[in-house]
Amino acid sequence: MDMIVEVDLSTNIDLDVAALARGGRVVAYGSSEREFKMPFSKSILKNLGFDFFILYHLDKARRDEISGMINRIITSGHITHNIAQVLPLDEIVHAHQLVESGCVVGNVVLEI
């Protein structure tokens, strides 16, 4: 892969580094652990880049630009969502437990 947008860097760092092509990038916006070990040697030998951001810290123009790109990708039909489970809203606690357990592959969606 050339790029990974990562929601949980501390959990997936070793997989990310293994999966990335030489010169690849990880763009991380989340991590379940605030401090963790990084596979520096493997990363530097592949010349990998790591970017970190918090969406809410971007200025409005940049957020609007990114939103526009995401909307174009979604409406183009070139993206599919892996829905692991659909649950009624009153099972929200169970939905959170599923996500936090890491046992589901894909999104857990709540019906409203």
PDB file of C-alpha atoms in Angstrom:
ATOM      1  CA  MET A   1       0.000   0.000   0.000  1.00  0.00           C
ATOM      2  CA  ASP A   2       1.001   3.562  -0.551  1.00  0.00           C
ATOM      3  CA  MET A   3      -1.065   5.111   2.254  1.00  0.00           C
ATOM      4  CA  ILE A   4      -2.996   4.027   5.308  1.00  0.00           C
ATOM      5  CA  VAL A   5      -5.450   6.259   7.147  1.00  0.00           C
ATOM      6  CA  GLU A   6      -5.170   4.881  10.648  1.00  0.00           C
ATOM      7  CA  VAL A   7      -7.731   5.075  13.433  1.00  0.00           C
ATOM      8  CA  ASP A   8      -5.722   3.070  16.019  1.00  0.00           C
ATOM      9  CA  LEU A   9      -2.004   3.493  15.427  1.00  0.00           C
ATOM     10  CA  SER A  10      -0.771   1.799  18.603  1.00  0.00           C
ATOM     11  CA  THR A  11      -2.720  -1.382  17.841  1.00  0.00           C
ATOM     12  CA  ASN A  12      -1.911  -1.510  14.121  1.00  0.00           C
ATOM     13  CA  ILE A  13       1.574   0.009  13.814  1.00  0.00           C
ATOM     14  CA  ASP A  14       3.339  -3.298  13.056  1.00  0.00           C
ATOM     15  CA  LEU A  15       0.720  -4.289  10.474  1.00  0.00           C
ATOM     16  CA  ASP A  16       0.853  -0.829   8.906  1.00  0.00           C
ATOM     17  CA  VAL A  17       4.637  -0.892   8.567  1.00  0.00           C
ATOM     18  CA  ALA A  18       4.545  -4.395   7.080  1.00  0.00           C
ATOM     19  CA  ALA A  19       1.789  -3.487   4.605  1.00  0.00           C
ATOM     20  CA  LEU A  20       3.238  -0.212   3.348  1.00  0.00           C
ATOM     21  CA  ALA A  21       5.337  -0.027   0.211  1.00  0.00           C
ATOM     22  CA  ARG A  22       8.684   1.752   0.234  1.00  0.00           C
ATOM     23  CA  GLY A  23       7.993   5.468   0.637  1.00  0.00           C
ATOM     24  CA  GLY A  24       4.474   4.843   1.970  1.00  0.00           C
ATOM     25  CA  ARG A  25       2.659   6.989   4.501  1.00  0.00           C
ATOM     26  CA  VAL A  26       0.499   6.502   7.545  1.00  0.00           C
ATOM     27  CA  VAL A  27      -1.953   9.290   8.317  1.00  0.00           C
ATOM     28  CA  ALA A  28      -3.069   8.735  11.896  1.00  0.00           C
ATOM     29  CA  TYR A  29      -5.907  10.423  13.719  1.00  0.00           C
ATOM     30  CA  GLY A  30      -6.339   8.012  16.599  1.00  0.00           C
ATOM     31  CA  SER A  31      -4.615   5.595  18.921  1.00  0.00           C
ATOM     32  CA  SER A  32      -5.889   3.514  21.818  1.00  0.00           C
ATOM     33  CA  GLU A  33      -2.550   3.993  23.589  1.00  0.00           C
ATOM     34  CA  ARG A  34      -1.123   7.494  24.008  1.00  0.00           C
ATOM     35  CA  GLU A  35       2.479   6.261  24.260  1.00  0.00           C
ATOM     36  CA  PHE A  36       3.825   3.131  22.538  1.00  0.00           C
ATOM     37  CA  LYS A  37       6.921   1.647  20.887  1.00  0.00           C
ATOM     38  CA  MET A  38       7.450   2.428  17.228  1.00  0.00           C
ATOM     39  CA  PRO A  39       9.276   0.059  14.849  1.00  0.00           C
ATOM     40  CA  PHE A  40      11.792   2.740  13.895  1.00  0.00           C
ATOM     41  CA  SER A  41      14.324   0.532  12.063  1.00  0.00           C
ATOM     42  CA  LYS A  42      11.708  -1.112   9.823  1.00  0.00           C
ATOM     43  CA  SER A  43      10.100   2.270   9.167  1.00  0.00           C
ATOM     44  CA  ILE A  44      13.253   4.142   8.242  1.00  0.00           C
ATOM     45  CA  LEU A  45      14.546   1.316   6.045  1.00  0.00           C
ATOM     46  CA  LYS A  46      11.333   1.609   3.993  1.00  0.00           C
ATOM     47  CA  ASN A  47      11.479   5.430   4.137  1.00  0.00           C
ATOM     48  CA  LEU A  48       7.978   5.570   5.613  1.00  0.00           C
ATOM     49  CA  GLY A  49       6.265   8.797   6.588  1.00  0.00           C
ATOM     50  CA  PHE A  50       3.909   9.385   9.487  1.00  0.00           C
ATOM     51  CA  ASP A  51       1.450  12.263   9.667  1.00  0.00           C
ATOM     52  CA  PHE A  52      -0.761  13.065  12.631  1.00  0.00           C
ATOM     53  CA  PHE A  53      -3.748  15.355  12.763  1.00  0.00           C
ATOM     54  CA  ILE A  54      -6.859  16.320  14.637  1.00  0.00           C
ATOM     55  CA  LEU A  55      -9.625  17.236  12.238  1.00  0.00           C
ATOM     56  CA  TYR A  56     -10.994  19.936  14.513  1.00  0.00           C
ATOM     57  CA  HIS A  57      -7.663  21.787  14.474  1.00  0.00           C
ATOM     58  CA  LEU A  58      -7.778  22.303  10.704  1.00  0.00           C
ATOM     59  CA  ASP A  59      -9.033  25.659   9.491  1.00  0.00           C
ATOM     60  CA  LYS A  60     -12.484  25.844   7.906  1.00  0.00           C
ATOM     61  CA  ALA A  61     -11.194  26.104   4.345  1.00  0.00           C
ATOM     62  CA  ARG A  62      -9.137  22.912   4.722  1.00  0.00           C
ATOM     63  CA  ARG A  63     -12.030  21.045   6.416  1.00  0.00           C
ATOM     64  CA  ASP A  64     -14.342  22.116   3.569  1.00  0.00           C
ATOM     65  CA  GLU A  65     -11.775  20.933   0.993  1.00  0.00           C
ATOM     66  CA  ILE A  66     -11.440  17.540   2.677  1.00  0.00           C
ATOM     67  CA  SER A  67     -15.218  17.184   3.062  1.00  0.00           C
ATOM     68  CA  GLY A  68     -15.624  17.897  -0.643  1.00  0.00           C
ATOM     69  CA  MET A  69     -13.065  15.232  -1.564  1.00  0.00           C
ATOM     70  CA  ILE A  70     -14.728  12.670   0.697  1.00  0.00           C
ATOM     71  CA  ASN A  71     -18.168  13.443  -0.713  1.00  0.00           C
ATOM     72  CA  ARG A  72     -16.855  13.029  -4.285  1.00  0.00           C
ATOM     73  CA  ILE A  73     -15.325   9.649  -3.407  1.00  0.00           C
ATOM     74  CA  ILE A  74     -18.543   8.469  -1.765  1.00  0.00           C
ATOM     75  CA  THR A  75     -20.804   9.574  -4.625  1.00  0.00           C
ATOM     76  CA  SER A  76     -18.461   8.102  -7.247  1.00  0.00           C
ATOM     77  CA  GLY A  77     -19.258   4.582  -6.047  1.00  0.00           C
ATOM     78  CA  HIS A  78     -15.544   3.742  -5.647  1.00  0.00           C
ATOM     79  CA  ILE A  79     -15.843   3.103  -1.958  1.00  0.00           C
ATOM     80  CA  THR A  80     -17.691   0.376  -0.160  1.00  0.00           C
ATOM     81  CA  HIS A  81     -18.366   0.039   3.515  1.00  0.00           C
ATOM     82  CA  ASN A  82     -17.976  -3.264   5.279  1.00  0.00           C
ATOM     83  CA  ILE A  83     -20.968  -3.442   7.608  1.00  0.00           C
ATOM     84  CA  ALA A  84     -20.293  -6.072  10.254  1.00  0.00           C
ATOM     85  CA  GLN A  85     -23.526  -5.701  12.159  1.00  0.00           C
ATOM     86  CA  VAL A  86     -26.670  -3.533  12.253  1.00  0.00           C
ATOM     87  CA  LEU A  87     -28.282  -3.106  15.664  1.00  0.00           C
ATOM     88  CA  PRO A  88     -31.281  -1.153  16.967  1.00  0.00           C
ATOM     89  CA  LEU A  89     -30.491   2.030  18.876  1.00  0.00           C
ATOM     90  CA  ASP A  90     -31.502   0.469  22.186  1.00  0.00           C
ATOM     91  CA  GLU A  91     -28.521  -1.912  21.831  1.00  0.00           C
ATOM     92  CA  ILE A  92     -26.015   0.947  21.753  1.00  0.00           C
ATOM     93  CA  VAL A  93     -24.082  -0.438  24.739  1.00  0.00           C
ATOM     94  CA  HIS A  94     -23.680  -3.785  22.979  1.00  0.00           C
ATOM     95  CA  ALA A  95     -22.572  -1.961  19.817  1.00  0.00           C
ATOM     96  CA  HIS A  96     -19.845  -0.124  21.734  1.00  0.00           C
ATOM     97  CA  GLN A  97     -18.731  -3.368  23.367  1.00  0.00           C
ATOM     98  CA  LEU A  98     -18.441  -5.041  19.949  1.00  0.00           C
ATOM     99  CA  VAL A  99     -16.330  -2.225  18.568  1.00  0.00           C
ATOM    100  CA  GLU A 100     -14.115  -2.008  21.644  1.00  0.00           C
ATOM    101  CA  SER A 101     -13.576  -5.788  21.692  1.00  0.00           C
ATOM    102  CA  GLY A 102     -12.058  -5.787  18.218  1.00  0.00           C
ATOM    103  CA  CYS A 103     -14.072  -8.927  17.418  1.00  0.00           C
ATOM    104  CA  VAL A 104     -15.966  -7.441  14.484  1.00  0.00           C
ATOM    105  CA  VAL A 105     -14.486  -6.784  11.081  1.00  0.00           C
ATOM    106  CA  GLY A 106     -16.196  -3.732   9.671  1.00  0.00           C
ATOM    107  CA  ASN A 107     -18.565  -1.097  10.967  1.00  0.00           C
ATOM    108  CA  VAL A 108     -21.219  -1.566  13.596  1.00  0.00           C
ATOM    109  CA  VAL A 109     -24.223   0.523  12.567  1.00  0.00           C
ATOM    110  CA  LEU A 110     -27.108   1.645  14.738  1.00  0.00           C
ATOM    111  CA  GLU A 111     -30.613   1.915  13.298  1.00  0.00           C
ATOM    112  CA  ILE A 112     -32.443   5.057  14.351  1.00  0.00           C
TER     113      ILE A 112
END
